[in-house]
PDB file of C-alpha atoms in Angstrom:
ATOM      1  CA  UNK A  22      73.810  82.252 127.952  1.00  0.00           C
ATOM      2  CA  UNK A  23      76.119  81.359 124.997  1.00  0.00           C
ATOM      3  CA  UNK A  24      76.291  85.123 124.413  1.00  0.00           C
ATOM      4  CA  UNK A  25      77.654  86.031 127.986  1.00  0.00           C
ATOM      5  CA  UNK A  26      80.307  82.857 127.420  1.00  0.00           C
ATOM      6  CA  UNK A  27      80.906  84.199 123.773  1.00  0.00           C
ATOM      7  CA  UNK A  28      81.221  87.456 125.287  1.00  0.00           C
ATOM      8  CA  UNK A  29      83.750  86.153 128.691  1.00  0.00           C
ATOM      9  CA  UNK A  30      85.871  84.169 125.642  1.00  0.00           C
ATOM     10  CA  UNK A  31      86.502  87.655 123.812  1.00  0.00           C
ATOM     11  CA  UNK A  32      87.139  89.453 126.665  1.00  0.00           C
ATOM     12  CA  UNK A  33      89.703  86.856 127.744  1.00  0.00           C
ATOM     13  CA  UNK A  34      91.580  86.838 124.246  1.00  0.00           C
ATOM     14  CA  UNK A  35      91.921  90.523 124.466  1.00  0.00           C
ATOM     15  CA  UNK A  36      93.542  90.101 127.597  1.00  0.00           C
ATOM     16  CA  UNK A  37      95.911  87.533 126.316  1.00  0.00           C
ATOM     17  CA  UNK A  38      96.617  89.728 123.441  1.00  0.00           C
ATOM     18  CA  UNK A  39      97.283  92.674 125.701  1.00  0.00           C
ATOM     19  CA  UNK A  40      99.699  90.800 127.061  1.00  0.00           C
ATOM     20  CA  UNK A  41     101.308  89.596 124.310  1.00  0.00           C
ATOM     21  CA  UNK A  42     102.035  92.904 123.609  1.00  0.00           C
ATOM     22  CA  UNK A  43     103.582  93.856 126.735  1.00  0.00           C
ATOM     23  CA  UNK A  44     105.416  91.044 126.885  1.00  0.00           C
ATOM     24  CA  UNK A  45     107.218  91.616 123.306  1.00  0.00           C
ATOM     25  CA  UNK A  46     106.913  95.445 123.787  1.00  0.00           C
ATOM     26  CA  UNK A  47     104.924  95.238 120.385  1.00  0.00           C
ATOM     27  CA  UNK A  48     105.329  99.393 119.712  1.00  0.00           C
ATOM     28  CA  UNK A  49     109.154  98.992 120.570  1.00  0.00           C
ATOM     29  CA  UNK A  50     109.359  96.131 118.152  1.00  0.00           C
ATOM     30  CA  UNK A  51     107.066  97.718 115.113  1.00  0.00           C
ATOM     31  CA  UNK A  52     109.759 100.787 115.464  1.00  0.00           C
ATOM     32  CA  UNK A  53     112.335  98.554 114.590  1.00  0.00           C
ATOM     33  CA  UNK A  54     110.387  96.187 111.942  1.00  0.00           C
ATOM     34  CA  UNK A  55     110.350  99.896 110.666  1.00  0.00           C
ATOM     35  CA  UNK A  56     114.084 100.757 110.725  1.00  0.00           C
ATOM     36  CA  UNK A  57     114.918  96.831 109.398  1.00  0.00           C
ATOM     37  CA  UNK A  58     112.624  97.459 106.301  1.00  0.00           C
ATOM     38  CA  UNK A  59     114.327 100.898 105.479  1.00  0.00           C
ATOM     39  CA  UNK A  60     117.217  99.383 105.517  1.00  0.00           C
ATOM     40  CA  UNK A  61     115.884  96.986 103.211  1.00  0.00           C
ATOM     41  CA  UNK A  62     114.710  98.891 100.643  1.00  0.00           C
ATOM     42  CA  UNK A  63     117.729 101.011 100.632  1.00  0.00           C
ATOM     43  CA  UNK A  64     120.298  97.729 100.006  1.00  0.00           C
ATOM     44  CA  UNK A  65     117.768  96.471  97.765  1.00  0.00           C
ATOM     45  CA  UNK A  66     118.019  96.010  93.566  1.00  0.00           C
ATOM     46  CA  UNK A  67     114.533  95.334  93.450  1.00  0.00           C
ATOM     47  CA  UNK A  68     112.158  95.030  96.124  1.00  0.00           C
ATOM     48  CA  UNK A  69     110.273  91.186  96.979  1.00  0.00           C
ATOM     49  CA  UNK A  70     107.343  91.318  98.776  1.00  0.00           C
ATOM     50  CA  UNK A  71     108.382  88.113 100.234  1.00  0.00           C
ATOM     51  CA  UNK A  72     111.632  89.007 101.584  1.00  0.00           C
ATOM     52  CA  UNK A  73     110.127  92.569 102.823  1.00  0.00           C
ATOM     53  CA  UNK A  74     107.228  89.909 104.582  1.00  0.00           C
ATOM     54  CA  UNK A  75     109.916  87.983 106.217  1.00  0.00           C
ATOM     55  CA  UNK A  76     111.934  90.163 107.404  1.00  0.00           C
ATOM     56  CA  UNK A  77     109.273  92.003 108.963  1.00  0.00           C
ATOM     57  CA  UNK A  78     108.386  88.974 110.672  1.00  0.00           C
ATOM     58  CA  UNK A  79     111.606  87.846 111.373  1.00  0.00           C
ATOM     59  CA  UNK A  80     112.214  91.170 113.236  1.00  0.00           C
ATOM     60  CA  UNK A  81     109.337  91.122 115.259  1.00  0.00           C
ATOM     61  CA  UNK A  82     110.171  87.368 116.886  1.00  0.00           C
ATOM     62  CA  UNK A  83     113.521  88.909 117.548  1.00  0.00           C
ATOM     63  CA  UNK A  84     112.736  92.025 119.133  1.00  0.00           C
ATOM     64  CA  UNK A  85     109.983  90.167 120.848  1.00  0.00           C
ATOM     65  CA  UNK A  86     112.151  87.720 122.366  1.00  0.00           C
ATOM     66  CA  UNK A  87     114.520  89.725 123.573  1.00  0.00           C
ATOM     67  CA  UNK A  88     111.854  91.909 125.496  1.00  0.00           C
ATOM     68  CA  UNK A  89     110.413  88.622 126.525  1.00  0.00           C
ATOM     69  CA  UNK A  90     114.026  87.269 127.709  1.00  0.00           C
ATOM     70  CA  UNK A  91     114.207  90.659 129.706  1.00  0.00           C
ATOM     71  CA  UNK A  92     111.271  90.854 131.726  1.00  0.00           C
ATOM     72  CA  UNK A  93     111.839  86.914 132.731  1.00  0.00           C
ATOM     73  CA  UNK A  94     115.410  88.588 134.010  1.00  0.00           C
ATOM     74  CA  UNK A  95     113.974  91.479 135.577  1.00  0.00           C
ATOM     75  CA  UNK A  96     110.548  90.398 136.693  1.00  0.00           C
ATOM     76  CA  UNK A  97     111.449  91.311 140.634  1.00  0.00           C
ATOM     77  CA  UNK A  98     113.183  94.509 139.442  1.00  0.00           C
ATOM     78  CA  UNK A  99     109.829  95.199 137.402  1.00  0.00           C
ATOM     79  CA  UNK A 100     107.800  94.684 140.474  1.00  0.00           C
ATOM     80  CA  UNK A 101     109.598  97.587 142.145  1.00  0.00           C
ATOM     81  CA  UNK A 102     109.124 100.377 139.657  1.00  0.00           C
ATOM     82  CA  UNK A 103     106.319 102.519 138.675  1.00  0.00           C
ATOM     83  CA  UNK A 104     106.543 102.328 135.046  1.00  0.00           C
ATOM     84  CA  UNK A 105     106.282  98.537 135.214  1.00  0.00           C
ATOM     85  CA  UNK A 106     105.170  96.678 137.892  1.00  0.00           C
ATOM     86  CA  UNK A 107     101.977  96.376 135.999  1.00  0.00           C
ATOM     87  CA  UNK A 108     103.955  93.898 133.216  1.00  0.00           C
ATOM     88  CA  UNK A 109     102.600  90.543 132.806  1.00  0.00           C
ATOM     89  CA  UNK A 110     104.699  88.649 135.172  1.00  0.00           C
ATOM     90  CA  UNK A 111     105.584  91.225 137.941  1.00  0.00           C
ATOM     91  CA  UNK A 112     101.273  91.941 137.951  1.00  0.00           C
ATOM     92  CA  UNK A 113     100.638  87.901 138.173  1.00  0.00           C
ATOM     93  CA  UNK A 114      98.651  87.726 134.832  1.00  0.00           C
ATOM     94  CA  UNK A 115     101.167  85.426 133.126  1.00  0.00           C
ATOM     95  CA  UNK A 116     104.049  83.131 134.694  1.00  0.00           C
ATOM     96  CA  UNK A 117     107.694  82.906 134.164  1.00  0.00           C
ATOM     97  CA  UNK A 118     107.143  79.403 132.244  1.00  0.00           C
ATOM     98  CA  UNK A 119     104.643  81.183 129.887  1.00  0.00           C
ATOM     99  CA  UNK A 120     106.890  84.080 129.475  1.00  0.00           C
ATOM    100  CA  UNK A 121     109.755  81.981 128.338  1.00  0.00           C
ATOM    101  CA  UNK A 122     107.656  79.537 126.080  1.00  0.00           C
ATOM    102  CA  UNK A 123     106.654  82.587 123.973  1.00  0.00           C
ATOM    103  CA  UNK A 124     110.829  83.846 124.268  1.00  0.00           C
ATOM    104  CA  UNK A 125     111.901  80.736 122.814  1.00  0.00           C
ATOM    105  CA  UNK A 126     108.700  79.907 120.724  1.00  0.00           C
ATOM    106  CA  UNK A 127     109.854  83.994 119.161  1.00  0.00           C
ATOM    107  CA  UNK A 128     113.562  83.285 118.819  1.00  0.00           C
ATOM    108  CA  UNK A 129     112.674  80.192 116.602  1.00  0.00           C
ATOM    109  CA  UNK A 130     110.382  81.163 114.379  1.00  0.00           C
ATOM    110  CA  UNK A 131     112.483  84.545 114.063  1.00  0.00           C
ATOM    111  CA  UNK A 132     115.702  82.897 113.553  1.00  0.00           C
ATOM    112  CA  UNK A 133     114.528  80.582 110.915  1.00  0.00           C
ATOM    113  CA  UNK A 134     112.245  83.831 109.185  1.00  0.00           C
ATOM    114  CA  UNK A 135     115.777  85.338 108.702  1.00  0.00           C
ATOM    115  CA  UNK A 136     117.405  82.454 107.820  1.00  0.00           C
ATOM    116  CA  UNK A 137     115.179  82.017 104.665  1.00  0.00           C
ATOM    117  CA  UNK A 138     116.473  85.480 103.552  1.00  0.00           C
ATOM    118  CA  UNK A 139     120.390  84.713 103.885  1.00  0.00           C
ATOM    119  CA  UNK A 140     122.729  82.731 106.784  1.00  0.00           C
ATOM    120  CA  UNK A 141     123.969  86.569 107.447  1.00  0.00           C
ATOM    121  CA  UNK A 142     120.979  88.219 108.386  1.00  0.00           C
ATOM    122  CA  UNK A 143     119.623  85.359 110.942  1.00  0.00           C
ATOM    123  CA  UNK A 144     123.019  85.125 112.715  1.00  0.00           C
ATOM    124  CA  UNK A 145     123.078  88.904 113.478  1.00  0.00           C
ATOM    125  CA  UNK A 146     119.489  88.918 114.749  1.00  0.00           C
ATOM    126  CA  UNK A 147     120.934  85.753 117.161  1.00  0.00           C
ATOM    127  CA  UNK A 148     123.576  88.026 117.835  1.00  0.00           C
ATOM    128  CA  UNK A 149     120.907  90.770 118.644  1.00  0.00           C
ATOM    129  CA  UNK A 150     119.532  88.781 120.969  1.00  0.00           C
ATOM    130  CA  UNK A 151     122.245  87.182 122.826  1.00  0.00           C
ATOM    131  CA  UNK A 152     123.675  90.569 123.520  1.00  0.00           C
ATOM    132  CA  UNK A 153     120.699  92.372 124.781  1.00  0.00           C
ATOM    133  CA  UNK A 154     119.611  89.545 127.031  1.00  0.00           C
ATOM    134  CA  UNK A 155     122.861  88.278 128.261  1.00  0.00           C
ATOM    135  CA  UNK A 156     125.158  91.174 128.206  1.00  0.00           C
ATOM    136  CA  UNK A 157     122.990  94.748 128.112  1.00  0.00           C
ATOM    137  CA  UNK A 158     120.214  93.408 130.914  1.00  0.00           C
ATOM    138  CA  UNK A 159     122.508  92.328 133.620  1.00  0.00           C
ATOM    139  CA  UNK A 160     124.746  95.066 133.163  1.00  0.00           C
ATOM    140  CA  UNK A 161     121.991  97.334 133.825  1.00  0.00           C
ATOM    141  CA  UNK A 162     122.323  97.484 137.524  1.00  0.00           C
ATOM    142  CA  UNK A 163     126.279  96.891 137.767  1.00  0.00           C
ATOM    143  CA  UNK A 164     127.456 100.198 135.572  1.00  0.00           C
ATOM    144  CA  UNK A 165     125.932 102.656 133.035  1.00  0.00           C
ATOM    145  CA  UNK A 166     128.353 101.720 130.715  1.00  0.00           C
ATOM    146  CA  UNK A 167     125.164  99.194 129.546  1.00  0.00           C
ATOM    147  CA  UNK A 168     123.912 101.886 127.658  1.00  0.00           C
ATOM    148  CA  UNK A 169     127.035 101.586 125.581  1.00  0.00           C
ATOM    149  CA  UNK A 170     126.845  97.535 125.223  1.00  0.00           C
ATOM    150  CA  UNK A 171     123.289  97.964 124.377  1.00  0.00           C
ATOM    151  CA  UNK A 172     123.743 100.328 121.768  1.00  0.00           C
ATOM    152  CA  UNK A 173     124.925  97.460 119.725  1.00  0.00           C
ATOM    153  CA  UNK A 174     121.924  95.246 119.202  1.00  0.00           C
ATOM    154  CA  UNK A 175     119.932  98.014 119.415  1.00  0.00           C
ATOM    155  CA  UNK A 176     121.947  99.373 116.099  1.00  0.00           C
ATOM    156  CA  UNK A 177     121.510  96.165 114.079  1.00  0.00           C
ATOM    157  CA  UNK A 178     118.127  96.907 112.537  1.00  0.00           C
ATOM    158  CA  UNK A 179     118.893  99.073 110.171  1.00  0.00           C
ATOM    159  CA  UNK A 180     121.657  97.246 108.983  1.00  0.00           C
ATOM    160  CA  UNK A 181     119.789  93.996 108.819  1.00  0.00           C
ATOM    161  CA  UNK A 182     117.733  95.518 106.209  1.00  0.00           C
ATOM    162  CA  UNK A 183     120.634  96.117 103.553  1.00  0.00           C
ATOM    163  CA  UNK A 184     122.074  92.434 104.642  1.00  0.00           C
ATOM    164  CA  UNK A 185     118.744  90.735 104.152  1.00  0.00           C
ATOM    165  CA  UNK A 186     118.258  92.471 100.918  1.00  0.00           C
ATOM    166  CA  UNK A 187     122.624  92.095  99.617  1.00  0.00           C
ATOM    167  CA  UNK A 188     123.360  88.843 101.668  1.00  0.00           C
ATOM    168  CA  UNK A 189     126.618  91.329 102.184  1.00  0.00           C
ATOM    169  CA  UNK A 190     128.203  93.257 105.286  1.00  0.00           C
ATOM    170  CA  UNK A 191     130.542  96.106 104.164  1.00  0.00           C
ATOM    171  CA  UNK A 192     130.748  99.743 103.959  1.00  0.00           C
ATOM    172  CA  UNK A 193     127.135 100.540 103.648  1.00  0.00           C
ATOM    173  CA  UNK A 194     125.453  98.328 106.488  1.00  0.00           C
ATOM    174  CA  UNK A 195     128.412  99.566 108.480  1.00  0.00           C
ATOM    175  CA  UNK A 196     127.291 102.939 108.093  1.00  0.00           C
ATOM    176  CA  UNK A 197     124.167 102.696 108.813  1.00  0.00           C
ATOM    177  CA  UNK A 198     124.824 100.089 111.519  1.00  0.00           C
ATOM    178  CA  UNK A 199     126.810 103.522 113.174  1.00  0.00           C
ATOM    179  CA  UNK A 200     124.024 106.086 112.788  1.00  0.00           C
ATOM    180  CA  UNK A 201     121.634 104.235 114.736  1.00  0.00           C
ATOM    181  CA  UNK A 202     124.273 103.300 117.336  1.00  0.00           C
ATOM    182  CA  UNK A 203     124.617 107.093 118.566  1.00  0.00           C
ATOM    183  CA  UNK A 204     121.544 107.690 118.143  1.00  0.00           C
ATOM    184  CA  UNK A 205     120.527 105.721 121.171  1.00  0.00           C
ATOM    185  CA  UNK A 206     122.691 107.428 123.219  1.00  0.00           C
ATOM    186  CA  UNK A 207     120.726 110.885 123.332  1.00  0.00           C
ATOM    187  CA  UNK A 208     117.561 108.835 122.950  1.00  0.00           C
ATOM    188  CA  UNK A 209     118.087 106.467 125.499  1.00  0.00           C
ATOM    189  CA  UNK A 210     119.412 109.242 127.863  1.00  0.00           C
ATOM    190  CA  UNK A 211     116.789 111.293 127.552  1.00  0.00           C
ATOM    191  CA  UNK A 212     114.456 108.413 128.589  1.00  0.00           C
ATOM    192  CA  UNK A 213     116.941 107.633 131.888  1.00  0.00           C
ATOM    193  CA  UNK A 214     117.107 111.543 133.302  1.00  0.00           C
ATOM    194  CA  UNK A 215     113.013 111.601 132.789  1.00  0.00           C
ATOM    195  CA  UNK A 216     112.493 107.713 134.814  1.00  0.00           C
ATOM    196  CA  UNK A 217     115.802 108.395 136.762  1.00  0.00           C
ATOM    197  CA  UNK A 218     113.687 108.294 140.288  1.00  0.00           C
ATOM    198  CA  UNK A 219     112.222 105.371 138.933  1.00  0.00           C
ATOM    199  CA  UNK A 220     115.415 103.305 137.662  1.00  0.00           C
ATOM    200  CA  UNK A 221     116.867 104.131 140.836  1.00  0.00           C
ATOM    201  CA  UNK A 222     113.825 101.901 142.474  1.00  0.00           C
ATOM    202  CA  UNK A 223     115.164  98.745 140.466  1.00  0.00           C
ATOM    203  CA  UNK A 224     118.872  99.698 140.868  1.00  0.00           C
ATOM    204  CA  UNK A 225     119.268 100.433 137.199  1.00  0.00           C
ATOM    205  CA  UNK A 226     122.379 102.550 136.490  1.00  0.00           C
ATOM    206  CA  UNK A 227     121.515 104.879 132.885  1.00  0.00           C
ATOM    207  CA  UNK A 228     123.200 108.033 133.044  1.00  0.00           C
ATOM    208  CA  UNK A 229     126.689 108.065 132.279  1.00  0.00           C
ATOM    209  CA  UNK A 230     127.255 109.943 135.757  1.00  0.00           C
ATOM    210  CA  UNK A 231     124.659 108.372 137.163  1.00  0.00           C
ATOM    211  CA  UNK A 232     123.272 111.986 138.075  1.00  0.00           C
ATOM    212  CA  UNK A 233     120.841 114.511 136.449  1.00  0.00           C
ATOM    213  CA  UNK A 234     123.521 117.341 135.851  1.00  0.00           C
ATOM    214  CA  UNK A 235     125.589 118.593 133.546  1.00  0.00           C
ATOM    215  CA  UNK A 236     127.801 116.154 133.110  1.00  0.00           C
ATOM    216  CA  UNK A 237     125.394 114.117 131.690  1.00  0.00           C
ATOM    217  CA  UNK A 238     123.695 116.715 129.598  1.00  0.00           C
ATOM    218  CA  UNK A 239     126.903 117.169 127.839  1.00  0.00           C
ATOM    219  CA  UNK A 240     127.590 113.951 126.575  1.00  0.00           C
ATOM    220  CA  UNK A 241     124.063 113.767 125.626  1.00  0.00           C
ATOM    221  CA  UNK A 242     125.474 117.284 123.185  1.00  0.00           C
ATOM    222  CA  UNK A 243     128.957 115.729 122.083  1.00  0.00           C
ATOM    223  CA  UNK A 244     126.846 112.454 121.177  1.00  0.00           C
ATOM    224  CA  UNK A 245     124.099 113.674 119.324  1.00  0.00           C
ATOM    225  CA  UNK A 246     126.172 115.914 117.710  1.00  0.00           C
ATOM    226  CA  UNK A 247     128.724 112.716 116.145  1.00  0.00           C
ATOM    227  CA  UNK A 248     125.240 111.266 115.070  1.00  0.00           C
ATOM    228  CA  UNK A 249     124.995 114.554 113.127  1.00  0.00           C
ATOM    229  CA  UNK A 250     128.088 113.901 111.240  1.00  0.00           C
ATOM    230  CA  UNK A 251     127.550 110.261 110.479  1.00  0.00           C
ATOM    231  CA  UNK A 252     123.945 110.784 109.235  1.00  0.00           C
ATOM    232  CA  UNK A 253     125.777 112.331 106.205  1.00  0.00           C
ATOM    233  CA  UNK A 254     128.832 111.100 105.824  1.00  0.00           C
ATOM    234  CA  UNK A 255     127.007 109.081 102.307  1.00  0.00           C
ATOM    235  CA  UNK A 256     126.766 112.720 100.842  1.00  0.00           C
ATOM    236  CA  UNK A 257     130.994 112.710  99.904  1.00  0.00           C
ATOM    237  CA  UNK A 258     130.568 109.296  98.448  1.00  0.00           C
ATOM    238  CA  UNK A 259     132.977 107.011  99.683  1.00  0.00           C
ATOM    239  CA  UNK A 260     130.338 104.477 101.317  1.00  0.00           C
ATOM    240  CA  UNK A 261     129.584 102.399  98.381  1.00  0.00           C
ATOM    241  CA  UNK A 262     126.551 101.995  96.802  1.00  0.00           C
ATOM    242  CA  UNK A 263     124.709 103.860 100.222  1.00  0.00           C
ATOM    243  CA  UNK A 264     124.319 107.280  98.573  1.00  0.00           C
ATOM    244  CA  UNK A 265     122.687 110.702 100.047  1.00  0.00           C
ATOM    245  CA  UNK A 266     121.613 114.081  97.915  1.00  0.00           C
ATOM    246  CA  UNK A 267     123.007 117.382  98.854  1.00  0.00           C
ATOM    247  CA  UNK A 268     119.888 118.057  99.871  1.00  0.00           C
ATOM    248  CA  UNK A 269     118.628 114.825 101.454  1.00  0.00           C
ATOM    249  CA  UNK A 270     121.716 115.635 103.456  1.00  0.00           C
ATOM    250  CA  UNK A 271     120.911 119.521 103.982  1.00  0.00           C
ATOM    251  CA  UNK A 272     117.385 118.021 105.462  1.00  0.00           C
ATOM    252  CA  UNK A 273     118.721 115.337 107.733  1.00  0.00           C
ATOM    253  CA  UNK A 274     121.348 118.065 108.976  1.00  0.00           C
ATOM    254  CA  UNK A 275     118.699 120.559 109.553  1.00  0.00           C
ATOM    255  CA  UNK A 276     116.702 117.886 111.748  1.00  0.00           C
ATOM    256  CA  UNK A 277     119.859 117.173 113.532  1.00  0.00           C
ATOM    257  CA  UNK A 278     120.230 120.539 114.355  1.00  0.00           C
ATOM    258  CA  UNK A 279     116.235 120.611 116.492  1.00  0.00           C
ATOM    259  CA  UNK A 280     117.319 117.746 117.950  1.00  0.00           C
ATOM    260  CA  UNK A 281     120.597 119.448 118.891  1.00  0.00           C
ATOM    261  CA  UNK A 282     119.056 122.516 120.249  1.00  0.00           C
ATOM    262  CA  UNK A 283     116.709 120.250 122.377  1.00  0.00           C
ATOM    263  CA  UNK A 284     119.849 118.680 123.712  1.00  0.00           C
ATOM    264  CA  UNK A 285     121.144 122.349 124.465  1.00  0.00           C
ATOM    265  CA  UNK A 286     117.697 123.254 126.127  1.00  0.00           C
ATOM    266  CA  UNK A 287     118.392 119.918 128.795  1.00  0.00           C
ATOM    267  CA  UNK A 288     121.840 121.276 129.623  1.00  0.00           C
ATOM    268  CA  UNK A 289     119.896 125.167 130.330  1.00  0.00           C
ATOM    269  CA  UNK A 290     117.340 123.470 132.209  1.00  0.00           C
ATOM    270  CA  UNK A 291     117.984 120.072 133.787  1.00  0.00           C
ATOM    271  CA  UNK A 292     114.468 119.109 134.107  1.00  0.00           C
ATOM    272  CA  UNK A 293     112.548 116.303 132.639  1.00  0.00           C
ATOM    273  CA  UNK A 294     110.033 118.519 130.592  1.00  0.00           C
ATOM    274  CA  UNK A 295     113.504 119.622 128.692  1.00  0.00           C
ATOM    275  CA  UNK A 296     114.510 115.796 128.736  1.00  0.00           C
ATOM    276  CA  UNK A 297     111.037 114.909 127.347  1.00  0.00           C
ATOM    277  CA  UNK A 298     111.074 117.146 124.545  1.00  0.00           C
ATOM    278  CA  UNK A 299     114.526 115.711 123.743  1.00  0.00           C
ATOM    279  CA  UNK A 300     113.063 111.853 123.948  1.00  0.00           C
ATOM    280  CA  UNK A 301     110.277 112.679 121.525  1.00  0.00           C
ATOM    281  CA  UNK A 302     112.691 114.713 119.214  1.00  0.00           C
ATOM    282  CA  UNK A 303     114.547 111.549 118.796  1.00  0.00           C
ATOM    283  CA  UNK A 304     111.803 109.440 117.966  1.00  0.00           C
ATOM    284  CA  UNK A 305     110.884 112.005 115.298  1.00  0.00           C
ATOM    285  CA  UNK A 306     114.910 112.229 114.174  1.00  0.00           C
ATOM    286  CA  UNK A 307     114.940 108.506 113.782  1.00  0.00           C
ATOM    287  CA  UNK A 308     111.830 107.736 111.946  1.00  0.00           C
ATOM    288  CA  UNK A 309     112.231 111.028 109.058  1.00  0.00           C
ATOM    289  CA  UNK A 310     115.839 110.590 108.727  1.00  0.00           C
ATOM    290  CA  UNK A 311     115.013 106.824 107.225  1.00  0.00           C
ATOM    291  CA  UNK A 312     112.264 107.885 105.594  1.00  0.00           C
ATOM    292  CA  UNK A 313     114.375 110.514 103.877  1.00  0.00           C
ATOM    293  CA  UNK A 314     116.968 108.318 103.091  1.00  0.00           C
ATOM    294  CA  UNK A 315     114.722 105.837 101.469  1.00  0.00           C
ATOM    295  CA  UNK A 316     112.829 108.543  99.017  1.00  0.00           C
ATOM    296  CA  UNK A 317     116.197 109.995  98.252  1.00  0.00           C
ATOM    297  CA  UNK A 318     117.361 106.332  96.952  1.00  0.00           C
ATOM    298  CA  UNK A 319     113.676 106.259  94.602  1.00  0.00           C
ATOM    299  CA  UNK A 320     113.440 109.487  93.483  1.00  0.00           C
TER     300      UNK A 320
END
């Protein structure tokens, strides 16, 4: 008997984890614990463990929050859609009063985590969050200019870093603060032309034409081509202390360029195999260009 209850108790905090998960969107917010870090070690002198710890943790509540903030907002959107009408709250599993005890319960503990770095670094993670709950999710079903609002928290992470590690906003979080803002827009395009049919169940608006054609395709081009250019602007050496090797900056070109030709192959096409490809090209762009700048700074 105690082993069956044992057993029913495990089972149930699995569950509760589970939905933890899906309720912060934990692989979305390890992504960019991942991108806040990089930037960390790049602004950094010398690297604390306690800082790096923080900041992590920090960025997690934040992200968390913000997805938790989100699916409060769009719980009878969610219920309408495919991809997630299986969430927490749309599925029944947890309520709305649960789902904003752990939102504000994250934004807390997240604000004051980054507040123990530096003042800076905890007011643009509040920032982060205001934006992408308040601005970026109700604009999602007015105009698919909401891609463009929520480029900007989405572009903070990798900034924080340097400002949680310098206390200091200038030239260098600035730049990286604009890599990772055009980034999204292939990325996040790529995501809207595959779940298109599926957005168009909630009412969400994420193509810039609000159609799967060419018109769309092509900004996805001119965009991911300017996030080209900015990836290595720190080659020439006018952003500060944010520095990039020729060939650090030959690599990250070259991996711009198989994410451009994916871009190329969605304009050909039009399908969402080609848009797919693109999506996961991203992902890939995103995670080795930081890893590249980071072992270019140490070595």
């Amino acid at each position: 008997m105690k082993m069956a209850v044992s057993s029913v108790k495990n089972t149930a905090l699995s569950l509760y984890f589970a939905d933890f998960k899906e309720i912060t969107k934990a692989r979305l917010a390890v992504s960019v614990v991942f991108s806040s870090i990089a930037g960390y070690f790049l602004g950094a002198v010398e690297i604390n463990l306690v800082s790096v710890l923080l900041l992590a943790f920090g960025g997690y509540c934040m992200v968390g929050a913000s997805n938790a903030y989100n699916q409060v907002i769009e719980k009878d959107l969610d219920a309408l859609m495919n991809r997630t009408r299986n969430r927490p709250i749309p599925s029944g599993r947890m309520s709305v009063a649960m789902a904003m005890t752990i939102a504000v319960l994250l934004t807390l503990l997240g604000i004051v985590a980054l507040y123990f770095l530096n003042p800076k670094t905890a007011m643009f993670g509040a920032i982060s969050i205001f934006l992408y709950t308040s601005v970026y999710t109700p604009l999602k079903t007015v105009t698919p200019l909401a891609v463009f609002v929520g480029a900007f928290p989405g572009a903070i992470p990798f900034m924080l870093g340097w400002v949680a590690a310098t206390d200091n906003f200038g030239i260098e979080p600035g730049t990286l603060f604009m890599i990772q803002f055009f980034w999204q827009f292939p990325h996040f395009w790529a995501l809207g032309w595959m779940l298109d049919d599926d957005y168009k169940k909630g009412g969400f608006k994420m193509l810039p034409t609000g159609k799967k054609d060419k018109g769309t395709a092509l900004q996805i081009i001119m965009y991911t081509i300017w996030m080209m250019l900015i990836s290595i602007i720190p080659v020439f050496g006018f952003t500060g202390r944010l520095q990039l090797s020729v060939v650090a900056a030959g690599v990250i070109f070259l991996m711009g360029l198989v994410m451009l030709l994916f871009a190329f192959r969605l304009y050909e096409k039009r399908d969402n195999a080609s848009a797919r490809k693109l999506m996961l090209a991203s992902v890939s762009y995103i995670t080795l260009m930081q890893v590249v700048y980071v072992v270019d700074k140490f070595i």
